[in-house]
Amino acid sequence: MSEQQEEDVLSGLVGAAPALSPLETLRHSTAHVMAKAVQKLFPGTKVTIGPSIESGFYYDFDPPRPFTEDDLAKIEAEMKKIVDANEPFVRHELPRSDARAMFEKLGETYKVELIDGFPPDAVVSYYTTGDWFDLCRGPHVKATGEIKAFKLTAVASAYWRGKETNPQLQRIYGTAFSSQADLDKHLARLEEAKRRDHRRIGKDLDLFSIDETIGAGLVLWHPKGGRVRHLIETFWREEHFAHGYELVSSPHIARDELWKTSGHLSFYKENMFSGMDVDGQQYLAKPMNCPFHCTMFKKGLRSYRELPHRWAELGTVYRYERSGVMHGLLRVRGFTQDDAHLFMTREQLPGELERVTNFCLYILKTFGFTDFKLYLATRPKEFVGDPEIWAVAEAALLDVLKKSGLPFEVDPGGGAFYGPKIDLKLKDCLDREWQCSTIQVDFNLPERFDLEYVGQDNKKQRIVMVHRALLGSMERFFAVLTEHYAGAFPVWLAPVQARVISIGDRQAPYVQEVAEILTKKGFRVDTHVGGDKLGAKIRQAQLEKIPFMLVCGDKEVEARAVAARGRDGTQLPAMSIDAFAEHLAKAAAIPRGGVAPA
């Protein structure tokens, strides 16, 4: 949960109870049961907030000592006693001053701080569960006995109100469902998610690392991970050229004047790294590529005849992320955006939006994703630009969504102040949603950079600009891709496509020859010879998720053949080296747009 989301929870602690679904209500009630159990087992623990979240609930505590994983079982056992007692949830109300005095007497300093933020005339509600109570708007289930299936899943650290300058708390995560069967299904998915965790797979397969001597959130791409990244980027570049884009490149730093013009120093400074003094001038690492592209566009007078311009860049950017929110490759401080900016006339906007949305879907389907959901965020209360062109942009985006045939939702007022947008979320094999592609219309930067073109009437017109990312960032997309395939990348992306294995030492020269022949044909091949037994060699190749293993014994040497098997254990018939090369070429064909190779 972000700092802003936490503040939203905190601001909703007073007033009428919010509308929660039955499952959200169940989970919020379970959070209260957990808090009661914690305070009984660990006297002196202070409580803060405990909302329901998408996957369950959490509660933040300030305990005398940090919790351990072993504590979770004890807390669960105590929660079971509270559930079995079937204690009712009862709502009470007090004037703000009385509520403050009550919690102050208990020494609940965090609750006192929250109450101090309420309006002076507020009526404060709290809920009792037996002899325990907590500040809360509700709603809750009628009694603890309605809580049928729950599980505490993790313990972590968290800062009060998400700020590193505040006290560090202990956060316990849990989940609850209306039936044990639903809980078991959820827990099985959590175990599968752990198995697929890109951080574990990245270490096991030697794909990438993050080293504290270099800095948190700064990624080292190892040779195998670098190979996969190269393959992704090569495909990305080729497809951009094929779809009418030109590739550009921009520096990693720029003078603060650029960021003043773009507005980043006004509204984005807290997410930027501190500047550096160069010859008496301030330079800052770039958090975004768009100001550079805008500057490039201004280099010359543009005619309507040459539009649109579609400029793309794999641009590495740097953003300050708090230490508590970084997570493997999913949330980092230095990352490469697969960025593009489209400069066009107002009349070209509908067609370009449809074109870029179809391009997004084509790219993602090629990587094996087939399930998507789209979101349209429309004009907020505070905005820049002409309301008339906002209406044109929103209508164009809505038309694109309808034509896609994919499920979508409209988020009224959810757009950025500078323009409406489409967010495209993909679902992986565990049905988890990931935000990757985004398409944003921008009426702000064309004004700030005074971007114009000469129209058909020989008069200068304001450019319409579209920001677009397909994969989002190389780091985040690589993490999603790794978890989707559990490290067993499709053959066209596998860092090693085949491993040639000898049964004994005698076949070593032939193994090397086979590897050289396949390598010259453009395949990624390595070898495993030496004293290990054949079974161990095969198991090692399977652990490394290599698509094909080519076993070579005396028979294969004599016949100049290979005995091929897949990483799933499938045994292929013995075949010549050339025949296997044909088989591998077919398996390694890029399934463009999700169409399987013939």
Coordinates of C-alpha atoms in Angstrom, one line a residue:
M1 CA 0.0 0.0 0.0
S2 CA 1.4 3.4 -1.0
E3 CA 1.8 6.4 1.3
Q4 CA -1.1 8.0 -0.4
Q5 CA -3.3 4.9 0.0
E6 CA -2.4 4.8 3.7
E7 CA -3.4 8.5 4.1
D8 CA -6.7 7.7 2.3
V9 CA -7.3 4.9 4.9
L10 CA -6.4 7.3 7.7
S11 CA -8.6 10.1 6.4
G12 CA -11.6 7.7 6.3
L13 CA -11.5 6.7 10.0
V14 CA -14.2 9.2 11.0
G15 CA -17.8 9.4 9.7
A16 CA -20.2 6.9 8.3
A17 CA -19.0 3.3 7.6
P18 CA -17.7 2.8 4.0
A19 CA -19.4 0.4 1.6
L20 CA -17.4 -2.8 1.8
S21 CA -18.1 -6.1 0.0
P22 CA -18.9 -9.1 2.2
L23 CA -15.4 -10.4 1.7
E24 CA -13.8 -7.0 2.6
T25 CA -16.0 -6.9 5.7
L26 CA -14.9 -10.4 6.7
R27 CA -11.3 -9.5 6.3
H28 CA -11.5 -6.3 8.2
S29 CA -13.2 -8.1 11.0
T30 CA -10.4 -10.7 11.0
A31 CA -7.9 -8.0 11.3
H32 CA -9.6 -6.8 14.5
V33 CA -9.5 -10.4 15.9
M34 CA -5.8 -10.5 15.0
A35 CA -5.1 -7.2 16.8
K36 CA -6.9 -8.5 19.9
A37 CA -4.9 -11.7 19.9
V38 CA -1.6 -9.8 19.5
Q39 CA -2.3 -7.4 22.4
K40 CA -3.2 -10.3 24.6
L41 CA 0.0 -12.3 23.7
F42 CA 2.4 -9.4 23.6
P43 CA 1.4 -6.9 26.4
G44 CA 2.6 -3.4 25.8
T45 CA 2.0 -3.6 22.0
K46 CA 0.4 -0.4 20.5
V47 CA -2.0 -0.7 17.6
T48 CA -2.2 1.6 14.5
I49 CA -4.4 0.7 11.5
G50 CA -5.6 -2.5 10.1
P51 CA -7.4 -2.3 6.7
S52 CA -8.6 -5.0 4.3
I53 CA -6.5 -5.0 1.1
E54 CA -6.9 -6.8 -2.2
S55 CA -5.4 -10.1 -1.1
G56 CA -6.5 -10.1 2.5
F57 CA -5.6 -7.6 5.4
Y58 CA -2.8 -6.3 7.5
Y59 CA -2.4 -4.6 10.8
D60 CA 0.5 -2.4 11.9
F61 CA 1.8 -2.7 15.5
D62 CA 4.4 -1.1 17.7
P63 CA 5.5 -4.1 19.9
P64 CA 8.0 -4.3 22.6
R65 CA 10.1 -6.6 20.3
P66 CA 9.9 -7.5 16.6
F67 CA 7.7 -10.3 15.7
T68 CA 9.1 -13.5 14.2
E69 CA 7.6 -16.0 11.8
D70 CA 7.2 -18.4 14.8
D71 CA 5.0 -15.8 16.5
L72 CA 2.4 -16.1 13.7
A73 CA 1.4 -19.7 14.7
K74 CA 0.8 -18.5 18.3
I75 CA -1.3 -15.5 17.2
E76 CA -3.4 -17.8 14.9
A77 CA -4.0 -20.1 17.8
E78 CA -5.2 -17.2 20.0
M79 CA -7.4 -15.9 17.1
K80 CA -9.0 -19.3 16.9
K81 CA -10.1 -19.0 20.6
I82 CA -11.6 -15.6 19.9
V83 CA -13.5 -17.0 16.9
D84 CA -14.8 -20.0 18.9
A85 CA -16.0 -17.6 21.6
N86 CA -18.3 -16.0 19.0
E87 CA -17.9 -12.5 20.5
P88 CA -20.1 -9.9 18.9
F89 CA -18.8 -6.8 17.2
V90 CA -20.6 -3.8 18.8
R91 CA -20.3 -0.2 17.5
H92 CA -20.1 2.7 20.0
E93 CA -19.8 6.4 19.4
L94 CA -18.2 9.2 21.5
P95 CA -17.4 12.9 21.1
R96 CA -13.9 13.5 19.8
S97 CA -12.6 14.8 23.2
D98 CA -13.9 11.8 25.1
A99 CA -12.5 9.3 22.5
R100 CA -9.2 11.0 22.7
A101 CA -9.1 10.8 26.5
M102 CA -10.1 7.1 26.4
F103 CA -7.2 6.1 24.1
E104 CA -4.7 8.4 25.8
K105 CA -5.4 6.6 29.1
L106 CA -4.6 3.3 27.4
G107 CA -1.3 4.7 26.1
E108 CA -2.4 4.3 22.5
T109 CA -0.4 7.2 21.2
Y110 CA -1.0 6.4 17.5
K111 CA -4.8 6.4 18.0
V112 CA -4.5 9.8 19.8
E113 CA -2.6 11.2 16.9
L114 CA -5.3 10.0 14.5
I115 CA -8.1 11.5 16.6
D116 CA -6.2 14.8 16.8
G117 CA -6.5 14.9 13.0
F118 CA -10.3 14.7 13.2
P119 CA -12.6 17.8 13.0
P120 CA -13.2 19.2 16.6
D121 CA -17.0 18.4 16.4
A122 CA -16.5 14.9 15.0
V123 CA -18.3 12.0 16.5
V124 CA -15.8 9.1 16.8
S125 CA -16.8 5.5 16.5
Y126 CA -15.1 2.4 17.9
Y127 CA -15.9 -1.3 18.0
T128 CA -15.8 -3.7 21.0
T129 CA -15.0 -7.4 20.6
G130 CA -15.6 -8.8 24.1
D131 CA -13.4 -6.8 26.4
W132 CA -11.2 -5.4 23.6
F133 CA -11.9 -2.3 21.5
D134 CA -10.4 -0.3 18.6
L135 CA -11.0 3.0 16.8
C136 CA -13.0 2.1 13.7
R137 CA -15.7 3.1 11.3
G138 CA -16.6 -0.5 10.5
P139 CA -18.5 -2.3 9.1
H140 CA -17.9 -5.7 10.7
V141 CA -19.6 -9.1 10.7
K142 CA -22.0 -9.6 13.5
A143 CA -19.8 -11.8 15.6
T144 CA -16.4 -13.5 15.5
G145 CA -18.0 -16.9 14.9
E146 CA -18.7 -15.8 11.3
I147 CA -15.0 -15.9 10.6
K148 CA -14.5 -19.4 9.1
A149 CA -11.1 -19.6 7.4
F150 CA -8.1 -17.4 7.9
K151 CA -4.3 -17.5 7.7
L152 CA -1.5 -15.2 8.7
T153 CA 0.9 -15.1 5.8
A154 CA 3.9 -12.8 6.6
V155 CA 5.5 -10.3 9.0
A156 CA 7.4 -7.2 7.7
S157 CA 8.5 -3.8 8.7
A158 CA 6.6 -0.6 7.8
Y159 CA 7.0 3.0 8.7
W160 CA 4.1 4.8 10.4
R161 CA 2.2 6.6 7.7
G162 CA 4.7 5.4 5.2
K163 CA 7.3 8.0 6.0
E164 CA 10.9 7.0 6.8
T165 CA 11.2 9.7 9.4
N166 CA 8.4 8.1 11.5
P167 CA 8.7 5.2 13.9
Q168 CA 9.2 1.8 12.3
L169 CA 6.4 -0.6 13.0
Q170 CA 5.7 -4.3 12.6
R171 CA 3.2 -5.3 9.9
I172 CA 1.4 -8.6 10.0
Y173 CA -0.3 -9.7 6.8
G174 CA -3.1 -12.2 6.7
T175 CA -6.0 -13.3 4.6
A176 CA -9.5 -14.7 5.2
F177 CA -12.2 -16.4 3.1
S178 CA -15.7 -17.5 3.6
S179 CA -14.8 -21.1 3.3
Q180 CA -11.7 -23.3 3.9
A181 CA -11.8 -24.5 0.3
D182 CA -11.4 -20.9 -0.9
L183 CA -8.6 -20.3 1.6
D184 CA -6.8 -23.5 0.5
K185 CA -7.0 -22.5 -3.1
H186 CA -5.6 -19.1 -2.3
L187 CA -2.7 -20.5 -0.2
A188 CA -1.8 -22.9 -3.0
R189 CA -1.6 -19.9 -5.4
L190 CA 0.7 -18.2 -2.9
E191 CA 3.0 -21.2 -2.8
E192 CA 3.0 -21.2 -6.6
A193 CA 3.8 -17.5 -6.6
K194 CA 6.7 -18.1 -4.2
R195 CA 8.0 -20.8 -6.6
R196 CA 7.8 -18.4 -9.4
D197 CA 9.3 -15.4 -7.5
H198 CA 11.6 -13.7 -10.0
R199 CA 14.1 -12.8 -7.2
R200 CA 14.6 -16.5 -6.4
I201 CA 14.7 -17.6 -10.1
G202 CA 17.0 -14.7 -10.9
K203 CA 19.5 -16.0 -8.4
D204 CA 19.0 -19.7 -9.2
L205 CA 19.5 -19.1 -13.0
D206 CA 22.1 -16.4 -12.5
L207 CA 20.1 -13.8 -14.4
F208 CA 20.6 -10.6 -12.4
S209 CA 21.5 -9.3 -9.0
I210 CA 21.3 -6.1 -6.8
D211 CA 24.3 -5.4 -4.6
E212 CA 24.3 -3.0 -1.7
T213 CA 27.8 -1.9 -2.5
I214 CA 26.4 -0.4 -5.7
G215 CA 23.1 0.7 -4.2
A216 CA 19.5 -0.4 -3.6
G217 CA 17.3 -0.5 -6.6
L218 CA 20.2 -0.5 -9.1
V219 CA 20.3 -3.7 -11.2
L220 CA 23.3 -5.8 -12.4
W221 CA 22.4 -7.8 -15.5
H222 CA 24.4 -11.0 -15.6
P223 CA 25.3 -12.6 -18.9
K224 CA 22.3 -14.9 -19.1
G225 CA 19.8 -12.2 -18.0
G226 CA 21.6 -9.8 -20.4
R227 CA 21.1 -12.2 -23.2
V228 CA 17.4 -12.4 -22.6
R229 CA 17.2 -8.6 -22.3
H230 CA 19.1 -8.3 -25.6
L231 CA 16.6 -10.6 -27.4
I232 CA 13.7 -8.6 -26.0
E233 CA 15.3 -5.3 -27.1
T234 CA 16.2 -6.6 -30.5
F235 CA 12.7 -7.7 -31.2
W236 CA 11.4 -4.4 -29.8
R237 CA 13.6 -2.3 -32.1
E238 CA 12.8 -4.4 -35.2
E239 CA 9.1 -4.1 -34.6
H240 CA 9.3 -0.4 -34.0
F241 CA 11.0 0.2 -37.3
A242 CA 8.4 -2.1 -39.0
H243 CA 5.6 -0.1 -37.5
G244 CA 6.7 3.3 -38.6
Y245 CA 8.8 4.5 -35.6
E246 CA 12.2 6.1 -35.6
L247 CA 14.6 5.4 -32.7
V248 CA 16.2 8.3 -30.8
S249 CA 18.6 8.5 -27.8
S250 CA 19.0 11.1 -25.1
P251 CA 21.5 11.8 -22.2
H252 CA 21.1 10.5 -18.7
I253 CA 21.4 14.0 -17.2
A254 CA 20.4 17.5 -18.1
R255 CA 20.5 21.0 -16.7
D256 CA 17.9 22.0 -14.2
E257 CA 16.6 24.5 -16.8
L258 CA 15.1 21.6 -18.8
W259 CA 13.3 20.3 -15.7
K260 CA 12.0 23.8 -14.9
T261 CA 10.5 24.1 -18.4
S262 CA 8.9 20.6 -18.3
G263 CA 7.5 21.3 -14.8
H264 CA 9.3 18.4 -13.1
L265 CA 11.1 20.6 -10.6
S266 CA 7.6 21.8 -9.5
F267 CA 5.5 18.7 -9.3
Y268 CA 8.0 15.8 -9.4
K269 CA 11.1 16.9 -7.5
E270 CA 10.6 14.6 -4.5
N271 CA 11.0 11.6 -7.0
M272 CA 14.2 13.0 -8.5
F273 CA 17.7 12.4 -7.3
S274 CA 19.7 15.3 -6.0
G275 CA 21.5 17.4 -8.5
M276 CA 25.2 17.8 -9.2
D277 CA 27.2 21.0 -9.7
V278 CA 28.9 21.1 -13.1
D279 CA 30.8 24.4 -13.9
G280 CA 28.5 26.3 -11.6
Q281 CA 25.3 24.9 -13.1
Q282 CA 22.9 22.2 -11.6
Y283 CA 22.5 19.0 -13.5
L284 CA 20.0 16.3 -12.6
A285 CA 19.5 12.6 -13.5
K286 CA 16.5 12.2 -15.8
P287 CA 13.3 10.7 -14.3
M288 CA 11.7 10.7 -17.8
N289 CA 12.6 10.9 -21.4
C290 CA 9.8 13.2 -22.7
P291 CA 11.5 16.6 -22.2
F292 CA 14.4 15.5 -24.4
H293 CA 12.0 14.3 -27.2
C294 CA 10.2 17.6 -27.0
T295 CA 13.5 19.5 -27.3
M296 CA 14.4 17.4 -30.3
F297 CA 11.0 18.1 -32.0
K298 CA 11.7 21.9 -31.7
K299 CA 14.8 21.6 -33.8
G300 CA 13.3 22.9 -37.0
L301 CA 9.9 24.1 -38.3
R302 CA 7.6 21.1 -38.8
S303 CA 4.9 20.9 -41.5
Y304 CA 1.6 19.0 -41.3
R305 CA 2.8 17.0 -44.3
E306 CA 5.6 15.2 -42.3
L307 CA 3.4 14.3 -39.3
P308 CA 3.0 12.2 -37.3
H309 CA 6.4 11.7 -35.9
R310 CA 6.8 8.5 -33.9
W311 CA 9.9 8.5 -31.8
A312 CA 10.9 5.7 -29.5
E313 CA 13.7 5.2 -27.0
L314 CA 15.0 2.6 -24.7
G315 CA 15.9 5.3 -22.2
T316 CA 17.3 4.6 -18.8
V317 CA 15.8 6.9 -16.1
Y318 CA 16.4 7.3 -12.4
R319 CA 13.7 7.9 -9.8
Y320 CA 14.0 8.1 -6.0
E321 CA 12.0 5.3 -4.4
R322 CA 11.8 4.8 -0.7
S323 CA 13.7 1.9 0.6
G324 CA 10.6 0.2 2.0
V325 CA 8.8 0.0 -1.4
M326 CA 11.6 -1.4 -3.6
H327 CA 11.0 -5.0 -4.6
G328 CA 13.3 -7.0 -6.8
L329 CA 13.0 -5.8 -10.4
L330 CA 9.4 -4.7 -9.9
R331 CA 10.3 -1.5 -8.1
V332 CA 13.8 -0.1 -8.6
R333 CA 15.6 3.3 -8.8
G334 CA 17.2 2.9 -12.1
F335 CA 15.3 1.4 -15.0
T336 CA 15.0 1.4 -18.8
Q337 CA 11.7 2.6 -20.2
D338 CA 10.5 1.4 -23.6
D339 CA 9.3 4.9 -24.2
A340 CA 7.8 6.6 -27.2
H341 CA 6.3 10.0 -28.0
L342 CA 4.1 10.6 -30.9
F343 CA 3.7 14.2 -32.3
M344 CA 0.6 14.7 -34.5
T345 CA -2.2 17.0 -35.6
R346 CA -5.5 17.0 -33.8
E347 CA -7.1 15.2 -36.8
Q348 CA -4.6 12.4 -36.6
L349 CA -5.2 11.7 -32.9
P350 CA -8.0 9.1 -33.3
G351 CA -6.2 7.0 -35.9
E352 CA -2.9 7.1 -34.0
L353 CA -4.5 6.0 -30.7
E354 CA -6.1 3.0 -32.4
R355 CA -2.8 2.2 -34.1
V356 CA -0.7 2.4 -30.9
T357 CA -3.2 0.3 -28.9
N358 CA -3.1 -2.5 -31.5
F359 CA 0.7 -2.3 -31.4
C360 CA 0.7 -2.7 -27.6
L361 CA -1.5 -5.8 -27.9
Y362 CA 0.6 -7.3 -30.7
I363 CA 3.8 -6.9 -28.7
L364 CA 2.4 -8.4 -25.5
K365 CA 0.7 -11.3 -27.3
T366 CA 4.1 -12.1 -28.9
F367 CA 5.5 -12.6 -25.4
G368 CA 2.8 -15.1 -24.6
F369 CA 0.2 -12.9 -22.8
T370 CA -3.4 -13.4 -23.9
D371 CA -5.6 -12.0 -21.1
F372 CA -5.9 -8.2 -20.8
K373 CA -8.1 -5.6 -19.1
L374 CA -8.1 -2.0 -20.1
Y375 CA -8.9 1.2 -18.1
L376 CA -9.9 4.6 -19.5
A377 CA -9.1 7.5 -17.1
T378 CA -10.9 10.7 -18.1
R379 CA -10.6 14.4 -17.3
P380 CA -10.1 15.4 -13.7
K381 CA -11.4 18.5 -12.0
E382 CA -8.1 20.3 -12.3
F383 CA -6.7 20.1 -15.9
V384 CA -4.8 21.9 -18.6
G385 CA -5.8 22.3 -22.2
D386 CA -9.0 23.0 -24.2
P387 CA -12.1 21.1 -22.9
E388 CA -13.1 20.5 -26.5
I389 CA -9.9 18.6 -27.4
W390 CA -10.2 16.7 -24.1
A391 CA -13.6 15.5 -25.4
V392 CA -12.0 14.6 -28.8
A393 CA -9.2 12.6 -27.0
E394 CA -11.6 10.8 -24.6
A395 CA -14.0 9.9 -27.4
A396 CA -11.1 8.5 -29.5
L397 CA -9.8 6.5 -26.6
L398 CA -13.2 5.1 -25.8
D399 CA -13.7 4.2 -29.5
V400 CA -10.4 2.3 -29.4
L401 CA -11.4 0.4 -26.3
K402 CA -14.7 -0.6 -27.9
K403 CA -13.0 -1.8 -31.1
S404 CA -10.5 -3.8 -29.1
G405 CA -13.2 -6.2 -28.0
L406 CA -11.5 -6.5 -24.6
P407 CA -13.1 -5.8 -21.2
F408 CA -12.5 -2.3 -20.0
E409 CA -13.6 0.1 -17.3
V410 CA -14.0 3.9 -17.3
D411 CA -12.4 5.8 -14.4
P412 CA -14.3 9.1 -14.4
G413 CA -11.9 11.9 -13.4
G414 CA -9.0 9.5 -13.1
G415 CA -6.9 11.0 -15.9
A416 CA -3.7 13.1 -15.3
F417 CA -4.1 16.8 -15.2
Y418 CA -2.4 17.0 -18.6
G419 CA -4.6 14.5 -20.5
P420 CA -6.7 11.3 -20.5
K421 CA -5.1 7.9 -20.8
I422 CA -5.5 4.2 -21.3
D423 CA -3.8 1.8 -18.9
L424 CA -3.5 -1.8 -20.2
K425 CA -3.1 -4.5 -17.6
L426 CA -2.1 -8.0 -18.5
K427 CA -2.9 -11.2 -16.5
D428 CA -0.2 -13.8 -16.0
C429 CA -0.6 -17.6 -15.6
L430 CA -1.6 -17.0 -11.9
D431 CA -4.4 -14.6 -12.9
R432 CA -2.5 -11.7 -11.4
E433 CA -2.8 -8.3 -13.0
W434 CA 0.3 -6.3 -14.0
Q435 CA 0.4 -2.8 -15.2
C436 CA 2.7 -2.5 -18.2
S437 CA 1.4 -0.6 -21.2
T438 CA 0.1 2.9 -20.9
I439 CA -1.1 5.4 -23.6
Q440 CA -1.4 9.0 -22.4
V441 CA -2.6 12.1 -24.3
D442 CA -0.6 15.2 -23.2
F443 CA -1.8 18.8 -23.6
N444 CA 0.7 20.1 -21.1
L445 CA 4.2 19.6 -22.6
P446 CA 3.3 20.9 -26.0
E447 CA 2.3 24.2 -24.3
R448 CA 5.4 24.3 -22.0
F449 CA 7.8 23.6 -24.9
D450 CA 5.7 25.6 -27.4
L451 CA 5.5 22.7 -29.9
E452 CA 4.0 23.8 -33.1
Y453 CA 3.6 22.8 -36.8
V454 CA 2.6 24.7 -39.9
G455 CA -0.9 23.6 -40.9
Q456 CA -2.5 23.4 -44.3
D457 CA -3.5 27.1 -44.0
N458 CA 0.2 28.1 -43.5
K459 CA -0.6 29.0 -39.9
K460 CA 1.1 27.6 -36.8
Q461 CA -0.9 25.1 -34.9
R462 CA -0.3 23.4 -31.5
I463 CA 1.0 19.9 -31.6
V464 CA -0.9 17.0 -30.0
M465 CA 1.4 14.7 -28.1
V466 CA 0.9 11.1 -27.0
H467 CA 3.2 9.3 -24.4
R468 CA 3.4 5.5 -24.9
A469 CA 5.1 2.6 -23.1
L470 CA 4.5 -1.0 -24.3
L471 CA 6.4 -3.0 -21.8
G472 CA 6.6 -0.3 -19.1
S473 CA 10.2 -0.9 -18.2
M474 CA 12.7 -3.6 -19.1
E475 CA 13.2 -4.5 -15.4
R476 CA 9.6 -4.8 -14.5
F477 CA 8.6 -6.6 -17.7
F478 CA 11.5 -9.0 -17.2
A479 CA 10.3 -9.8 -13.7
V480 CA 6.7 -10.4 -15.0
L481 CA 8.0 -12.5 -17.8
T482 CA 10.2 -14.6 -15.5
E483 CA 7.3 -15.3 -13.1
H484 CA 4.9 -16.0 -15.9
Y485 CA 7.2 -18.7 -17.3
A486 CA 8.8 -19.7 -13.9
G487 CA 12.1 -19.1 -15.6
A488 CA 11.4 -21.6 -18.4
F489 CA 11.5 -19.0 -21.2
P490 CA 10.1 -19.7 -24.6
V491 CA 12.8 -21.1 -26.9
W492 CA 13.2 -17.8 -28.8
L493 CA 14.0 -16.1 -25.5
A494 CA 16.0 -18.8 -23.7
P495 CA 19.6 -17.6 -22.9
V496 CA 20.8 -21.2 -23.8
Q497 CA 18.6 -23.0 -26.3
A498 CA 20.3 -26.4 -26.3
R499 CA 23.0 -28.1 -24.3
V500 CA 25.1 -30.9 -25.8
I501 CA 26.0 -33.6 -23.2
S502 CA 28.5 -36.4 -23.4
I503 CA 27.9 -39.7 -21.8
G504 CA 31.6 -40.2 -21.1
D505 CA 34.9 -38.6 -21.9
R506 CA 35.3 -40.3 -25.3
Q507 CA 32.5 -38.2 -26.8
A508 CA 33.9 -34.8 -25.8
P509 CA 35.4 -33.9 -29.2
Y510 CA 32.1 -34.8 -30.9
V511 CA 30.1 -32.8 -28.4
Q512 CA 32.3 -29.8 -29.1
E513 CA 31.8 -30.3 -32.9
V514 CA 28.0 -30.4 -32.6
A515 CA 28.0 -27.3 -30.5
E516 CA 30.1 -25.4 -33.0
I517 CA 27.9 -26.5 -35.9
L518 CA 24.8 -25.3 -34.1
T519 CA 26.4 -22.1 -33.0
K520 CA 27.4 -21.2 -36.5
K521 CA 23.8 -21.7 -37.6
G522 CA 22.9 -19.0 -35.1
F523 CA 21.7 -21.0 -32.1
R524 CA 22.6 -20.4 -28.5
V525 CA 24.3 -23.7 -27.4
D526 CA 26.7 -24.8 -24.7
T527 CA 28.2 -28.1 -23.6
H528 CA 28.5 -30.3 -20.5
V529 CA 31.3 -32.9 -20.6
G530 CA 33.5 -34.2 -17.8
G531 CA 33.1 -36.8 -15.0
D532 CA 29.5 -36.2 -13.9
K533 CA 27.1 -39.1 -14.5
L534 CA 24.6 -38.6 -17.3
G535 CA 21.7 -38.4 -15.0
A536 CA 23.3 -35.5 -13.1
K537 CA 24.1 -33.7 -16.3
I538 CA 20.5 -33.9 -17.4
R539 CA 19.2 -32.8 -14.0
Q540 CA 21.5 -29.8 -14.1
A541 CA 20.2 -28.8 -17.6
Q542 CA 16.6 -29.2 -16.4
L543 CA 17.3 -27.0 -13.3
E544 CA 18.7 -24.4 -15.6
K545 CA 15.4 -24.6 -17.7
I546 CA 17.4 -25.3 -20.9
P547 CA 14.8 -26.2 -23.6
F548 CA 16.8 -29.0 -25.3
M549 CA 19.4 -31.5 -24.2
L550 CA 21.4 -33.3 -26.8
V551 CA 22.9 -36.5 -25.5
C552 CA 25.9 -38.0 -27.3
G553 CA 27.1 -41.5 -26.8
D554 CA 29.2 -43.8 -28.9
K555 CA 26.2 -44.6 -31.1
E556 CA 25.5 -40.9 -31.8
V557 CA 29.2 -40.3 -32.6
E558 CA 29.2 -43.2 -35.1
A559 CA 26.0 -42.1 -36.8
R560 CA 26.8 -38.3 -36.5
A561 CA 23.5 -37.9 -34.8
V562 CA 22.1 -36.6 -31.5
A563 CA 19.6 -38.0 -29.0
A564 CA 17.4 -35.0 -28.1
R565 CA 15.1 -34.5 -25.2
G566 CA 13.0 -31.6 -24.0
R567 CA 13.3 -29.9 -20.6
D568 CA 9.9 -31.4 -19.8
G569 CA 11.4 -34.9 -20.2
T570 CA 10.0 -35.5 -23.7
Q571 CA 12.3 -37.9 -25.6
L572 CA 12.7 -37.1 -29.3
P573 CA 13.8 -39.7 -31.9
A574 CA 17.5 -39.8 -32.7
M575 CA 18.2 -37.4 -35.6
S576 CA 21.1 -35.9 -37.6
I577 CA 22.6 -32.6 -36.6
D578 CA 21.0 -30.8 -39.5
A579 CA 17.6 -32.4 -38.7
F580 CA 17.8 -31.1 -35.1
A581 CA 18.8 -27.7 -36.4
E582 CA 15.6 -27.6 -38.4
H583 CA 13.6 -28.7 -35.4
L584 CA 15.2 -26.1 -33.2
A585 CA 14.7 -23.3 -35.8
K586 CA 11.0 -24.2 -35.9
A587 CA 10.7 -24.2 -32.0
A588 CA 12.7 -20.9 -31.8
A589 CA 10.5 -19.0 -34.3
I590 CA 9.1 -15.8 -32.8
P591 CA 5.3 -16.2 -32.4
R592 CA 4.6 -12.7 -33.6
G593 CA 1.3 -11.4 -32.3
G594 CA 0.7 -14.6 -30.5
V595 CA 0.5 -16.7 -33.6
A596 CA 2.2 -20.0 -33.1
P597 CA 4.9 -20.9 -35.6
A598 CA 3.8 -23.3 -38.3

